[in-house]
Amino acid sequence: MKPRILVAREVFPEVLERLRRHFEVDDNQGDTVLGIEGLKARLADKAGALTAATDPLMAEVISAAPGLKALCNFAVGYNNIDLAACTRAGVMATNTPGVLDDTTADLAWALLMATARRLPAAERWLRNGEWKGWQFIQWLGSDIHHATLGILGMGRIGQTVARRALGFDMKVIYHNRTPLAAEQEAAIRATWVDKESLLRESDFLVLLLPYSPATHHTIGAAELALMKPTAHLINVARGGIVDDEALISALRQRRLSGAGIDVFEGEPKFNPGFLELDNVALSPHIGSSSRATRMAMAMTAADNLIAALSGQRPPNLLNPEVWK
Ligand code: DGY
């Protein structure tokens, strides 16, 4: 008999077809958000699951599924999974690193350019019929070329964002607990600086940290106060890394020039103060959302699940203790 698995959110039919060759699949093509109770009920008789960053896979969900062997997130972030609870229960957890770096870096740049050149507000103004004629001093934005790009969290996506800055002749500085090797820095012309210098010197600061209790409100009122009033903040990482209330206040008072935000505290709800601002570019957590990349993420998660349930080590195992 094939192992039973859950696919917790809607995925492409090709992914389900592939999974059905290996498993008896309980899908969720209606895309209901299952939540804790829904996940407990649907995982109770399953050996594995393909899950999204929106699925709260906490200890009580994991302990309600006695036959569970693997949880395979189709996301690089895994702050929705209680990894320690998985390890205690002998459940393998996996993510999808690598396949979404370029697409997420592209969105960071889209938001950076949109906030620099004030595109959302200018478009709203045009659509509202307020454009009465070309003026020399009109919709002045910030230059991207030759500006200083700061990156907080210099993993794969950070390095991919930095590589794109070469074409804009930017100075690139970054902060990371561990600096890159000299040859990696040279390839993208990036220089490690301490966090305070990063905040003080960046014209555009891109956040690419994973979310955890340790990174909660990494950017709050004190950090925003160190930034230049001409600077822009871009967050394509996770809600909660930024104190949204403090950010809104800095933007409202023009203590910060602008922001490009893809992720919010408590999303899909978010602080309505963002909607009152004309100096933000907002998007609904779509960093990795191109068809090709979402397909690659789902197929990578499927690779992990197929390996895990056929006795092989999944390629993107997050808790190798379980394997040992
Ligand atoms: C990720 O991969 O972590 C993206 O944010 C999608 O959830």
PDB file of N, CA and C and ligand atoms in Angstrom, residues 52-54 73-80 95-97 100 104 157 236-238 262-263 267 285-289 294 297, ligand 1:
ATOM      1  N   ALA A  52       3.117  24.649   3.452  1.00  0.00           N
ATOM      2  CA  ALA A  52       3.513  26.010   3.089  1.00  0.00           C
ATOM      3  C   ALA A  52       3.928  26.778   4.335  1.00  0.00           C
ATOM      4  N   ALA A  53       4.517  27.952   4.097  1.00  0.00           N
ATOM      5  CA  ALA A  53       4.942  28.799   5.218  1.00  0.00           C
ATOM      6  C   ALA A  53       3.747  29.292   6.040  1.00  0.00           C
ATOM      7  N   THR A  54       2.540  29.142   5.496  1.00  0.00           N
ATOM      8  CA  THR A  54       1.331  29.564   6.219  1.00  0.00           C
ATOM      9  C   THR A  54       0.795  28.467   7.145  1.00  0.00           C
ATOM     10  N   ASN A  73       8.353  21.528   3.631  1.00  0.00           N
ATOM     11  CA  ASN A  73       7.851  22.870   3.351  1.00  0.00           C
ATOM     12  C   ASN A  73       8.181  23.251   1.910  1.00  0.00           C
ATOM     13  N   PHE A  74       7.206  23.820   1.176  1.00  0.00           N
ATOM     14  CA  PHE A  74       7.599  24.410  -0.108  1.00  0.00           C
ATOM     15  C   PHE A  74       7.838  25.901   0.110  1.00  0.00           C
ATOM     16  N   ALA A  75       8.929  26.184   0.811  1.00  0.00           N
ATOM     17  CA  ALA A  75       9.386  27.535   1.147  1.00  0.00           C
ATOM     18  C   ALA A  75      10.819  27.388   1.643  1.00  0.00           C
ATOM     19  N   VAL A  76      11.583  28.448   1.498  1.00  0.00           N
ATOM     20  CA  VAL A  76      12.929  28.395   2.085  1.00  0.00           C
ATOM     21  C   VAL A  76      12.843  28.695   3.580  1.00  0.00           C
ATOM     22  N   GLY A  77      11.922  29.616   3.960  1.00  0.00           N
ATOM     23  CA  GLY A  77      11.732  29.929   5.376  1.00  0.00           C
ATOM     24  C   GLY A  77      10.997  28.781   6.050  1.00  0.00           C
ATOM     25  N   TYR A  78      11.328  28.527   7.310  1.00  0.00           N
ATOM     26  CA  TYR A  78      10.650  27.420   8.013  1.00  0.00           C
ATOM     27  C   TYR A  78      10.308  27.810   9.446  1.00  0.00           C
ATOM     28  N   ASN A  79      10.050  29.099   9.646  1.00  0.00           N
ATOM     29  CA  ASN A  79       9.673  29.545  10.992  1.00  0.00           C
ATOM     30  C   ASN A  79       8.260  29.092  11.363  1.00  0.00           C
ATOM     31  N   ASN A  80       7.537  28.483  10.406  1.00  0.00           N
ATOM     32  CA  ASN A  80       6.223  27.897  10.703  1.00  0.00           C
ATOM     33  C   ASN A  80       6.341  26.489  11.294  1.00  0.00           C
ATOM     34  N   ASN A  95      13.161  22.072   3.688  1.00  0.00           N
ATOM     35  CA  ASN A  95      12.750  23.322   3.031  1.00  0.00           C
ATOM     36  C   ASN A  95      13.251  23.317   1.585  1.00  0.00           C
ATOM     37  N   THR A  96      13.202  24.476   0.924  1.00  0.00           N
ATOM     38  CA  THR A  96      13.567  24.510  -0.511  1.00  0.00           C
ATOM     39  C   THR A  96      14.607  25.608  -0.792  1.00  0.00           C
ATOM     40  N   PRO A  97      15.808  25.457  -0.266  1.00  0.00           N
ATOM     41  CA  PRO A  97      16.804  26.507  -0.504  1.00  0.00           C
ATOM     42  C   PRO A  97      17.305  26.497  -1.949  1.00  0.00           C
ATOM     43  N   LEU A 100      14.752  29.621  -5.212  1.00  0.00           N
ATOM     44  CA  LEU A 100      13.998  30.877  -5.290  1.00  0.00           C
ATOM     45  C   LEU A 100      14.874  32.117  -5.110  1.00  0.00           C
ATOM     46  N   THR A 104      13.356  35.947  -5.836  1.00  0.00           N
ATOM     47  CA  THR A 104      13.181  36.805  -4.655  1.00  0.00           C
ATOM     48  C   THR A 104      14.073  38.044  -4.761  1.00  0.00           C
ATOM     49  N   ILE A 157      20.325  34.665  -1.005  1.00  0.00           N
ATOM     50  CA  ILE A 157      19.485  35.693  -1.643  1.00  0.00           C
ATOM     51  C   ILE A 157      20.172  37.058  -1.530  1.00  0.00           C
ATOM     52  N   VAL A 236      11.923  41.892   2.143  1.00  0.00           N
ATOM     53  CA  VAL A 236      11.345  40.753   1.412  1.00  0.00           C
ATOM     54  C   VAL A 236      11.603  39.463   2.194  1.00  0.00           C
ATOM     55  N   ALA A 237      11.909  39.602   3.493  1.00  0.00           N
ATOM     56  CA  ALA A 237      12.295  38.421   4.278  1.00  0.00           C
ATOM     57  C   ALA A 237      11.084  37.836   5.000  1.00  0.00           C
ATOM     58  N   ARG A 238      10.744  38.392   6.150  1.00  0.00           N
ATOM     59  CA  ARG A 238       9.595  37.920   6.923  1.00  0.00           C
ATOM     60  C   ARG A 238       9.025  39.077   7.719  1.00  0.00           C
ATOM     61  N   ASP A 262       7.227  43.637   1.301  1.00  0.00           N
ATOM     62  CA  ASP A 262       6.515  42.463   0.778  1.00  0.00           C
ATOM     63  C   ASP A 262       5.956  41.586   1.896  1.00  0.00           C
ATOM     64  N   VAL A 263       6.404  41.806   3.116  1.00  0.00           N
ATOM     65  CA  VAL A 263       6.023  40.930   4.237  1.00  0.00           C
ATOM     66  C   VAL A 263       5.674  41.778   5.451  1.00  0.00           C
ATOM     67  N   GLU A 267       0.601  39.085   8.893  1.00  0.00           N
ATOM     68  CA  GLU A 267      -0.041  38.937   7.584  1.00  0.00           C
ATOM     69  C   GLU A 267      -0.901  37.668   7.542  1.00  0.00           C
ATOM     70  N   HIS A 285       3.402  39.469  -0.099  1.00  0.00           N
ATOM     71  CA  HIS A 285       4.267  38.290   0.094  1.00  0.00           C
ATOM     72  C   HIS A 285       4.392  37.469  -1.199  1.00  0.00           C
ATOM     73  N   ILE A 286       4.963  38.111  -2.220  1.00  0.00           N
ATOM     74  CA  ILE A 286       5.091  37.451  -3.533  1.00  0.00           C
ATOM     75  C   ILE A 286       6.555  37.320  -3.956  1.00  0.00           C
ATOM     76  N   GLY A 287       7.471  37.333  -2.977  1.00  0.00           N
ATOM     77  CA  GLY A 287       8.902  37.304  -3.313  1.00  0.00           C
ATOM     78  C   GLY A 287       9.279  36.196  -4.287  1.00  0.00           C
ATOM     79  N   SER A 288       8.763  35.002  -4.067  1.00  0.00           N
ATOM     80  CA  SER A 288       9.170  33.864  -4.915  1.00  0.00           C
ATOM     81  C   SER A 288       8.115  33.540  -5.973  1.00  0.00           C
ATOM     82  N   SER A 289       7.189  34.470  -6.179  1.00  0.00           N
ATOM     83  CA  SER A 289       6.026  34.112  -6.992  1.00  0.00           C
ATOM     84  C   SER A 289       6.191  34.365  -8.495  1.00  0.00           C
ATOM     85  N   ARG A 294       7.757  28.881  -8.421  1.00  0.00           N
ATOM     86  CA  ARG A 294       6.825  28.159  -7.535  1.00  0.00           C
ATOM     87  C   ARG A 294       6.776  26.671  -7.922  1.00  0.00           C
ATOM     88  N   MET A 297       9.887  25.127  -6.497  1.00  0.00           N
ATOM     89  CA  MET A 297       9.770  24.963  -5.039  1.00  0.00           C
ATOM     90  C   MET A 297       8.935  23.729  -4.700  1.00  0.00           C
TER      91      MET A 297
HETATM   92  C1  DGY B   1       9.736  31.376   1.402  1.00  0.00           C
HETATM   93  O1  DGY B   1      10.154  30.538   0.603  1.00  0.00           O
HETATM   94  O2  DGY B   1      10.094  31.388   2.577  1.00  0.00           O
HETATM   95  C2  DGY B   1       8.768  32.378   0.866  1.00  0.00           C
HETATM   96  O3  DGY B   1       8.583  33.414   1.768  1.00  0.00           O
HETATM   97  C3  DGY B   1       7.457  31.713   0.495  1.00  0.00           C
HETATM   98  O4  DGY B   1       6.779  31.378   1.637  1.00  0.00           O
END
